PDB file of C-alpha atoms in Angstrom:
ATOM      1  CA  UNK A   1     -24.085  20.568   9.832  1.00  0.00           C
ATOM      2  CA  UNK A   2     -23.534  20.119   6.030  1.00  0.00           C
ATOM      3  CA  UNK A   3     -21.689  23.692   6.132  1.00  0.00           C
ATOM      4  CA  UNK A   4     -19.955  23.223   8.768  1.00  0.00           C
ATOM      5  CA  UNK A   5     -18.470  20.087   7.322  1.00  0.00           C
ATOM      6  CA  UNK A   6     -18.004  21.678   3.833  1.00  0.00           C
ATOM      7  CA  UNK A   7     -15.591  24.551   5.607  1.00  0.00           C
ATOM      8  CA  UNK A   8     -11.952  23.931   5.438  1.00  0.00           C
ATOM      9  CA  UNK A   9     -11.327  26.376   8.924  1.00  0.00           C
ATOM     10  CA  UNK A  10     -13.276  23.551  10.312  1.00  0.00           C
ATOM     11  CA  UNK A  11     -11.078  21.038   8.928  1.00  0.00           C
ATOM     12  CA  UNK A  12      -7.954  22.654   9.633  1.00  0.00           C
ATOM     13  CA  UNK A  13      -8.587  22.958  13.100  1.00  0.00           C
ATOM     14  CA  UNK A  14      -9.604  19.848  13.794  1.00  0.00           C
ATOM     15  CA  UNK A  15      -6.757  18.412  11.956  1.00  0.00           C
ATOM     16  CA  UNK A  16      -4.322  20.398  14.463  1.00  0.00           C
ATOM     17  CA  UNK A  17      -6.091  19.352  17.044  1.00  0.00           C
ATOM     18  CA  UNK A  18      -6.049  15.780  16.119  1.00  0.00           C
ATOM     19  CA  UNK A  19      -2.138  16.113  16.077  1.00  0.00           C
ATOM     20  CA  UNK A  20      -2.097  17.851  19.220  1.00  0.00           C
ATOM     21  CA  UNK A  21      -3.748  14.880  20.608  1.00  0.00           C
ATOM     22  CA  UNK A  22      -1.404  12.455  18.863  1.00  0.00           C
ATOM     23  CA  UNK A  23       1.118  15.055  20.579  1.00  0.00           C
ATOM     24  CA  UNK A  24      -0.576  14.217  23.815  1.00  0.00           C
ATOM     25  CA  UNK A  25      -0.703  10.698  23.621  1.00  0.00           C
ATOM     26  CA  UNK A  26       3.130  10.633  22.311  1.00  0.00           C
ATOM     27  CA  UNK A  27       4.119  12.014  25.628  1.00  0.00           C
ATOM     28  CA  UNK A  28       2.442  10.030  28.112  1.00  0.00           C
ATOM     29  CA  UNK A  29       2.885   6.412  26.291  1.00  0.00           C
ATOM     30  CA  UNK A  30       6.615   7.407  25.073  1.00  0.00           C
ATOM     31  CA  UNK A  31       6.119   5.064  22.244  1.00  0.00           C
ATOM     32  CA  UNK A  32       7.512   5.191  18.949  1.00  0.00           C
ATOM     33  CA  UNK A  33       4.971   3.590  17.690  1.00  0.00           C
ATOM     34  CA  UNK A  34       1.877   6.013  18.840  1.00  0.00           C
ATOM     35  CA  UNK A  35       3.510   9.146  16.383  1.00  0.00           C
ATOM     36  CA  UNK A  36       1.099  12.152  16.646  1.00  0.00           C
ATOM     37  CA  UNK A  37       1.435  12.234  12.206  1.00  0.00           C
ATOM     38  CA  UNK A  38       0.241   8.575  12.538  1.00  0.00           C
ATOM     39  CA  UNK A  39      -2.881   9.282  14.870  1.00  0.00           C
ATOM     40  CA  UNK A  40      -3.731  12.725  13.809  1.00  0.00           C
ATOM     41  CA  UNK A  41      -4.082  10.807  10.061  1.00  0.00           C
ATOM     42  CA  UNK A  42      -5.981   7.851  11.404  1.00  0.00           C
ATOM     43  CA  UNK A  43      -8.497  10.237  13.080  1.00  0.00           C
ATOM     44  CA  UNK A  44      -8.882  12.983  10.123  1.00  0.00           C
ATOM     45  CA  UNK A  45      -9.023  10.184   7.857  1.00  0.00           C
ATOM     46  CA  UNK A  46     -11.746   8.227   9.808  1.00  0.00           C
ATOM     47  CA  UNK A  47     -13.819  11.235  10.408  1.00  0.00           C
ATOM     48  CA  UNK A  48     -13.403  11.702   6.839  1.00  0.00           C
ATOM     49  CA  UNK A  49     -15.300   8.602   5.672  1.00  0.00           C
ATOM     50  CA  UNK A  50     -17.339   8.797   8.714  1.00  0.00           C
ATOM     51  CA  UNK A  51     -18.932  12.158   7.482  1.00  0.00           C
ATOM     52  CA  UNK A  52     -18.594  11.032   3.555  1.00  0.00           C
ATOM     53  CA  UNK A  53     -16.441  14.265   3.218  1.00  0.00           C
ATOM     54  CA  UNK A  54     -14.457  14.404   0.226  1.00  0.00           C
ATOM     55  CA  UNK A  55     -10.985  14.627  -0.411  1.00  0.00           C
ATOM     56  CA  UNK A  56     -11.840  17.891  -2.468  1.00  0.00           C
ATOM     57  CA  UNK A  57     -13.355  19.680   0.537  1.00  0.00           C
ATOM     58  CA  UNK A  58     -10.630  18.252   2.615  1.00  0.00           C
ATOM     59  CA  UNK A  59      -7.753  19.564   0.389  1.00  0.00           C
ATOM     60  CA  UNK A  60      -9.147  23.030   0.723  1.00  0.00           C
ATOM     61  CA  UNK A  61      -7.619  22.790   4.722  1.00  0.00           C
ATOM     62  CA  UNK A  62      -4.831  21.022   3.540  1.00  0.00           C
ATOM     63  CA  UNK A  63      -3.900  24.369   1.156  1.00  0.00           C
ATOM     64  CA  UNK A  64      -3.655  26.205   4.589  1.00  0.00           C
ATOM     65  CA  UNK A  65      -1.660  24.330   6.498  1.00  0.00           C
ATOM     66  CA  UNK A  66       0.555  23.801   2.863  1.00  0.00           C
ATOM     67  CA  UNK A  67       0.850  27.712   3.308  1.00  0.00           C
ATOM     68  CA  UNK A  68       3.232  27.380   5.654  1.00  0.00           C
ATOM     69  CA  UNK A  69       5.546  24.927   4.222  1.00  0.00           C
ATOM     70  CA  UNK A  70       7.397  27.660   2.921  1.00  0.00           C
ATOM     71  CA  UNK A  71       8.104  29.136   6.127  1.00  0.00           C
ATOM     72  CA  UNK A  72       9.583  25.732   7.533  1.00  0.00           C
ATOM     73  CA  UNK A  73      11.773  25.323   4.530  1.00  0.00           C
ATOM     74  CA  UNK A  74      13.270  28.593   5.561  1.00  0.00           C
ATOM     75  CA  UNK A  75      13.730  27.281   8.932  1.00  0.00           C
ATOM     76  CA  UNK A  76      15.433  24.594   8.444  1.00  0.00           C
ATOM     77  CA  UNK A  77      18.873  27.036   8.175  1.00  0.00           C
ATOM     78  CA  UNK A  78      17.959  27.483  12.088  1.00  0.00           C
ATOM     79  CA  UNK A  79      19.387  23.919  12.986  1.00  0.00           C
ATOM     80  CA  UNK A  80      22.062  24.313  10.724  1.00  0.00           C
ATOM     81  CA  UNK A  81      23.209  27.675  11.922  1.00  0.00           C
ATOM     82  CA  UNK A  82      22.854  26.787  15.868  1.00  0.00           C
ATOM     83  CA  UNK A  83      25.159  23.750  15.080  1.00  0.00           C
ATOM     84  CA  UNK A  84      27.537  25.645  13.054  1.00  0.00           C
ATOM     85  CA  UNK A  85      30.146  24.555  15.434  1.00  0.00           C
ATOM     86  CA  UNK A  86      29.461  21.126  14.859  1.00  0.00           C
ATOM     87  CA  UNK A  87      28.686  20.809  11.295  1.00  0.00           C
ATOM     88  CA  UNK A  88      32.671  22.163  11.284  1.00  0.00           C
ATOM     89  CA  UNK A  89      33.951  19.972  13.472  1.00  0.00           C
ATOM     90  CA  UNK A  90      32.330  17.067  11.308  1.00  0.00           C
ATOM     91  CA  UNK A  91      32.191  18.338   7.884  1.00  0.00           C
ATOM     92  CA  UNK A  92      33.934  15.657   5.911  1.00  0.00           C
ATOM     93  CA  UNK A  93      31.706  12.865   7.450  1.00  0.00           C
ATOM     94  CA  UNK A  94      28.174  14.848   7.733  1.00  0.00           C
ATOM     95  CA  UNK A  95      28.674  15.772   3.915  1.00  0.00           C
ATOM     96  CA  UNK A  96      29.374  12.220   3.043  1.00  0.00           C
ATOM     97  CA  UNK A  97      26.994  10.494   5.305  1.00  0.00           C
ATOM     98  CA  UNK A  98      24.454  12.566   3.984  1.00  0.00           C
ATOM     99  CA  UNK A  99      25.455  12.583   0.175  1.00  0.00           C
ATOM    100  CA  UNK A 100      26.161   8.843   0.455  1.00  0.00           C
ATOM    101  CA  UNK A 101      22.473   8.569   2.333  1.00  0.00           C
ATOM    102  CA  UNK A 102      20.608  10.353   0.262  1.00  0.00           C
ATOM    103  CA  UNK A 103      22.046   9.082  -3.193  1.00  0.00           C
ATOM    104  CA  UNK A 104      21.201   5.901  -1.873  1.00  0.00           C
ATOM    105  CA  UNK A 105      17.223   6.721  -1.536  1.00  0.00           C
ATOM    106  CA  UNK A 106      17.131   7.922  -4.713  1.00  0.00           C
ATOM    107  CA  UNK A 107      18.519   4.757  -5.788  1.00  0.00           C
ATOM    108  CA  UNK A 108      17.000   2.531  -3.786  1.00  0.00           C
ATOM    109  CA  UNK A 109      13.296   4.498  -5.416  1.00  0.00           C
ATOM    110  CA  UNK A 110      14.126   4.142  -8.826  1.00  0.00           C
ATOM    111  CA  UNK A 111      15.442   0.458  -8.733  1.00  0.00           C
ATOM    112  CA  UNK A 112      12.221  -0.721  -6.824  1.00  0.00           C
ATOM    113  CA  UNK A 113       9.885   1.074  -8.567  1.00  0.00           C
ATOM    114  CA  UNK A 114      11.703  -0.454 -12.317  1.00  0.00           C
ATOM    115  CA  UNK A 115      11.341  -4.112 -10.732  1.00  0.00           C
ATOM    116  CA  UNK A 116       7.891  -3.505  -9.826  1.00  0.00           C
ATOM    117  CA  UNK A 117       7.187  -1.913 -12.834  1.00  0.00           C
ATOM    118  CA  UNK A 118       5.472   1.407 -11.438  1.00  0.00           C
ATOM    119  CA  UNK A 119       4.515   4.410 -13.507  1.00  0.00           C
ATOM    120  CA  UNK A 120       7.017   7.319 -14.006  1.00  0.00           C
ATOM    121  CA  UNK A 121       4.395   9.586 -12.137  1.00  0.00           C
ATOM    122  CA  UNK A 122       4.532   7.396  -9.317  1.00  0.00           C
ATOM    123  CA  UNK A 123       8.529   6.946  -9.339  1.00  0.00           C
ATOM    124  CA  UNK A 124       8.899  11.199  -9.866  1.00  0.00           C
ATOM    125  CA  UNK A 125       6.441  11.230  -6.841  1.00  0.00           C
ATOM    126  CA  UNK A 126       8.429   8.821  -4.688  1.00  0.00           C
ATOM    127  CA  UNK A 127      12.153  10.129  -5.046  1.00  0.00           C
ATOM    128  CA  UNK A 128      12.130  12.453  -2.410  1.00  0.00           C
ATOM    129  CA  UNK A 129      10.638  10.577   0.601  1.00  0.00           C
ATOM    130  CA  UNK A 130      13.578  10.778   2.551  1.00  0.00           C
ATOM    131  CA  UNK A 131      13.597  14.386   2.875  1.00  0.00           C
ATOM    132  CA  UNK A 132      11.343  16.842   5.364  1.00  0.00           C
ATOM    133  CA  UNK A 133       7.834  17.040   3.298  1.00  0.00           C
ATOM    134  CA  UNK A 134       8.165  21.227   2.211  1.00  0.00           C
ATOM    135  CA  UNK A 135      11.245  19.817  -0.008  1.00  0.00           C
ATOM    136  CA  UNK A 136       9.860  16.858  -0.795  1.00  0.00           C
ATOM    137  CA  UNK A 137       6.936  18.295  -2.325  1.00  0.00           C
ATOM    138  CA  UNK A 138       8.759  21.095  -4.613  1.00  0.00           C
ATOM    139  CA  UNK A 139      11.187  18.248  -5.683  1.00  0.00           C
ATOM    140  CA  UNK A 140       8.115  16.465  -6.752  1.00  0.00           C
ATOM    141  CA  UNK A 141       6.429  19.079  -8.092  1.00  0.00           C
ATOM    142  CA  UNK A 142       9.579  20.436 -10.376  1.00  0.00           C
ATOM    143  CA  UNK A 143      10.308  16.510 -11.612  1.00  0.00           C
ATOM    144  CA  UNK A 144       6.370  15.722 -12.571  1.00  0.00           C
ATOM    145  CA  UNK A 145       5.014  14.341  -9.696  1.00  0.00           C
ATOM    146  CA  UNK A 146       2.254  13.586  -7.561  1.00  0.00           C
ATOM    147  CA  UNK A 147       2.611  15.997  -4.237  1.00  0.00           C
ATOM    148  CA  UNK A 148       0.091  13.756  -2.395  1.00  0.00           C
ATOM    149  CA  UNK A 149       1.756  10.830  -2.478  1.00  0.00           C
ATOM    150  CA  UNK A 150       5.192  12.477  -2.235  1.00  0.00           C
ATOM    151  CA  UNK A 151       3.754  13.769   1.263  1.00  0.00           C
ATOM    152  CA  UNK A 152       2.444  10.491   2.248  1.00  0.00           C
ATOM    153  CA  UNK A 153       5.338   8.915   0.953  1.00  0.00           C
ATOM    154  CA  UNK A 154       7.430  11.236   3.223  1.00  0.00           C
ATOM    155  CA  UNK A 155       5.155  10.803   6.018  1.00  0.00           C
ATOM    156  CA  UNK A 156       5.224   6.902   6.560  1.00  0.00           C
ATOM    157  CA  UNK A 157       9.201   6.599   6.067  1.00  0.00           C
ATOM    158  CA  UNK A 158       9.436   9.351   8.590  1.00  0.00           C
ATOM    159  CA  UNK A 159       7.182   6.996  10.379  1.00  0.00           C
ATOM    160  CA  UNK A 160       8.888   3.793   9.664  1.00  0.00           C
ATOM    161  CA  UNK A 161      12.740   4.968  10.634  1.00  0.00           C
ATOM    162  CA  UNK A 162      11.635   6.965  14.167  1.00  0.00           C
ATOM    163  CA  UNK A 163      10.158   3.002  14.861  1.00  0.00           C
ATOM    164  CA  UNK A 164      12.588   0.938  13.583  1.00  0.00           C
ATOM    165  CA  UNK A 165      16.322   2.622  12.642  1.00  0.00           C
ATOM    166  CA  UNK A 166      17.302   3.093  16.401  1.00  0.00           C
ATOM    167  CA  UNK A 167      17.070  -0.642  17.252  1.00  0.00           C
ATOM    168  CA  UNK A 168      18.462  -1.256  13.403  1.00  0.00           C
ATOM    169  CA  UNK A 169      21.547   0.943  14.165  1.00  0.00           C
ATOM    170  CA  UNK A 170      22.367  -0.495  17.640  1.00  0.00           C
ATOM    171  CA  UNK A 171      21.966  -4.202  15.922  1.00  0.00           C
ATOM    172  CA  UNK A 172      24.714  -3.420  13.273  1.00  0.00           C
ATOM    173  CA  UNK A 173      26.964  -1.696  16.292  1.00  0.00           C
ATOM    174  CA  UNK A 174      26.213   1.761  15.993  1.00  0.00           C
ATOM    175  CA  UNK A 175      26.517   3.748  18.748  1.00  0.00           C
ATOM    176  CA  UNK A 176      28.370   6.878  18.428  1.00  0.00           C
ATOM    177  CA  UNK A 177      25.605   9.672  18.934  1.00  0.00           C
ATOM    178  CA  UNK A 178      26.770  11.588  16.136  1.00  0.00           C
ATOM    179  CA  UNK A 179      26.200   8.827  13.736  1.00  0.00           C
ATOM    180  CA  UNK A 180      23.631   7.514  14.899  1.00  0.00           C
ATOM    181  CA  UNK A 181      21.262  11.051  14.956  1.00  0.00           C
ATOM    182  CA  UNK A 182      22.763  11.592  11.184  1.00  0.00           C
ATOM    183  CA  UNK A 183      21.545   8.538  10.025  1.00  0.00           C
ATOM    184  CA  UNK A 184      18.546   8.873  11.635  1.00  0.00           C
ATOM    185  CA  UNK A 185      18.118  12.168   9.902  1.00  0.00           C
ATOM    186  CA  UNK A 186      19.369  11.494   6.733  1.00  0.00           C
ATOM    187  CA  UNK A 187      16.895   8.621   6.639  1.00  0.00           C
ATOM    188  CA  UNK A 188      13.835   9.391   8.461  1.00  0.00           C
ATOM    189  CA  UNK A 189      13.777  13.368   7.987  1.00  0.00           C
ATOM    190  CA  UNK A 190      11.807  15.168  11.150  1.00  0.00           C
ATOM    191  CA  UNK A 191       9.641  12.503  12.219  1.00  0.00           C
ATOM    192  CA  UNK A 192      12.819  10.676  12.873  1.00  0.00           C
ATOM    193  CA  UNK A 193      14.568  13.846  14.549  1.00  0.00           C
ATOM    194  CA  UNK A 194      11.872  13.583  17.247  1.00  0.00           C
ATOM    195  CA  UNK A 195      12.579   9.971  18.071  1.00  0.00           C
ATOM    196  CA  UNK A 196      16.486  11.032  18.103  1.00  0.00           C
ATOM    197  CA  UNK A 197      15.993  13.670  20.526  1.00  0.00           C
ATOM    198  CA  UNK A 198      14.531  11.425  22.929  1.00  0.00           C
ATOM    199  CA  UNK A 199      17.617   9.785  22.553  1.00  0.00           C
ATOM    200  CA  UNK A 200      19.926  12.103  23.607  1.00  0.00           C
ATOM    201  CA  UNK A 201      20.700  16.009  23.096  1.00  0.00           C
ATOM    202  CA  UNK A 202      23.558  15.103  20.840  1.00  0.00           C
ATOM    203  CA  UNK A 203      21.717  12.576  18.781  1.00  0.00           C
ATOM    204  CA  UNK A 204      18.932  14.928  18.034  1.00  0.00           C
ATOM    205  CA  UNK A 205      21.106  17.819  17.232  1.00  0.00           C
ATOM    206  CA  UNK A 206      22.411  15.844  14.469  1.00  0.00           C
ATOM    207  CA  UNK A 207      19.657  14.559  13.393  1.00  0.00           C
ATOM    208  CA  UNK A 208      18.533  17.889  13.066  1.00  0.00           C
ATOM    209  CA  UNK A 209      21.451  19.042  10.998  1.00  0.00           C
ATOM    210  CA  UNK A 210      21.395  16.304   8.648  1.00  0.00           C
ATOM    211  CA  UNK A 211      17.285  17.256   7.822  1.00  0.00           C
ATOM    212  CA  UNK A 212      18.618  20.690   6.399  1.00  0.00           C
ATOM    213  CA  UNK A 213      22.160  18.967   4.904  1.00  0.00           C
ATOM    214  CA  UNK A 214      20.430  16.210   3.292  1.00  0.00           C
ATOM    215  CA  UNK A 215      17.437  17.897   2.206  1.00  0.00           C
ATOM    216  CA  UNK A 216      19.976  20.075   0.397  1.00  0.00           C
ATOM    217  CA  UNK A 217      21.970  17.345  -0.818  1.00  0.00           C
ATOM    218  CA  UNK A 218      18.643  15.500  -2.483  1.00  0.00           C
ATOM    219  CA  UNK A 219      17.708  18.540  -4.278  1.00  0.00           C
ATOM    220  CA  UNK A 220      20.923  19.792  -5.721  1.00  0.00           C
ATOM    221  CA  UNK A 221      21.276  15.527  -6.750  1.00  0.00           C
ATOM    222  CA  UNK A 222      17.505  15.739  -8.745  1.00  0.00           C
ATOM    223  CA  UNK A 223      18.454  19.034 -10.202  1.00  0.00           C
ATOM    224  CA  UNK A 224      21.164  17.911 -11.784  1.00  0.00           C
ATOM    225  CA  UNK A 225      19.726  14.492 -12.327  1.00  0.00           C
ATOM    226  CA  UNK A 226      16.970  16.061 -14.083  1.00  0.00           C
ATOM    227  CA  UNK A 227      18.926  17.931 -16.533  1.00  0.00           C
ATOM    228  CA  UNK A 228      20.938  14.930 -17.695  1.00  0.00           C
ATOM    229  CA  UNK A 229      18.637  12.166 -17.737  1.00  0.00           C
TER     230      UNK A 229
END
């Protein structure tokens, strides 16, 4: 038992299977709220302390399934190329909406974390949330940070906007699809996408778009962020 516990193919599977059930459970509920990344961390995390594994042993799986952030980095130009049609059609306001959003998250991070007086590890490690996890962690990595809590960082405001920004939007009179799905994006990266395409086709396509356009955005604004300041 102690080796099987102690192998990280045994931890990586069971942490895909955990999301598959989140998956699962996603589906037949259709609630925002039950978000496979939300379950899938509960259960790893309580089968974690149930077991007294360590993080250690458990970060071991996590380097596998880190191997293919890569990979989905790279695919992100798939959205962007499909919608090549649209991401004409809309330049000037996808460019803006998506420079505007993501210049405000960056913002937003350092202001908070200078009024409550948080470490520059910890403000390095939060600057990226708003962008899909395989970006945020090589922004955080290049600026000093902590990737863990850059990827749970990324994780719960992914988790936060699919639950709250569509009711948020339609409060403040947003309703135009393609707004609505880049906000949603902009904000709330790929957790958010999936809550946008049960919204409509349109609203998830742009969503969709705006992970790659934003994500893009965010990094070329630390780069040159980081060179000047």
């Amino acid at each position: 038992m102690t080796d099987l516990l102690s192998s990280s193919t045994f931890w990586m599977t069971l942490s895909i299977g955990c999301y598959a059930l989140g998956v699962k459970i996603q589906q037949k509920t259709g609630s925002p709220l039950c978000n496979p990344l939300l379950i899938s961390a509960i259960l790893v995390g309580a089968l974690l302390v149930v077991t007294g594994t360590s993080y250690q042993t458990y970060e071991s799986a996590g380097q596998l399934i880190s191997f293919f952030l890569t990979p989905a980095t790279v695919a992100l130009a798939v959205p962007i190329y499909r919608k090549l049609d649209v991401l004409k059609k809309n330049l000037v306001p996808i460019l803006a909406g998506a420079l505007v959003g993501s210049l405000t998250s960056i913002l937003s991070v350092l202001l908070f974390c200078r009024l409550f007086g948080l470490s520059d590890a910890t403000t390095r490690s939060l600057i990226p949330k708003s962008v899909t996890t395989p970006i945020g962690v090589a922004l955080s990595e290049m600026l000093g940070g902590l990737a863990p809590i850059t990827a749970i960082a990324v994780v719960f405001t992914g988790i936060v906007g699919a639950i709250l920004l569509p009711t948020f939007l339609k409060c403040i009179g947003v309703r135009n699809a393609v707004q609505m799905g880049l906000s949603i994006g902009t904000a709330a990266h790929a957790v958010g996408t999936s809550r946008a395409i049960e919204l409509g086709e349109t609203e998830g396509a742009m969503s969709g778009l705006a992970i790659g356009v934003a994500g893009l955005l965010t990094a070329l604004l630390v780069s040159v962020g980081s060179v000047f300041f």
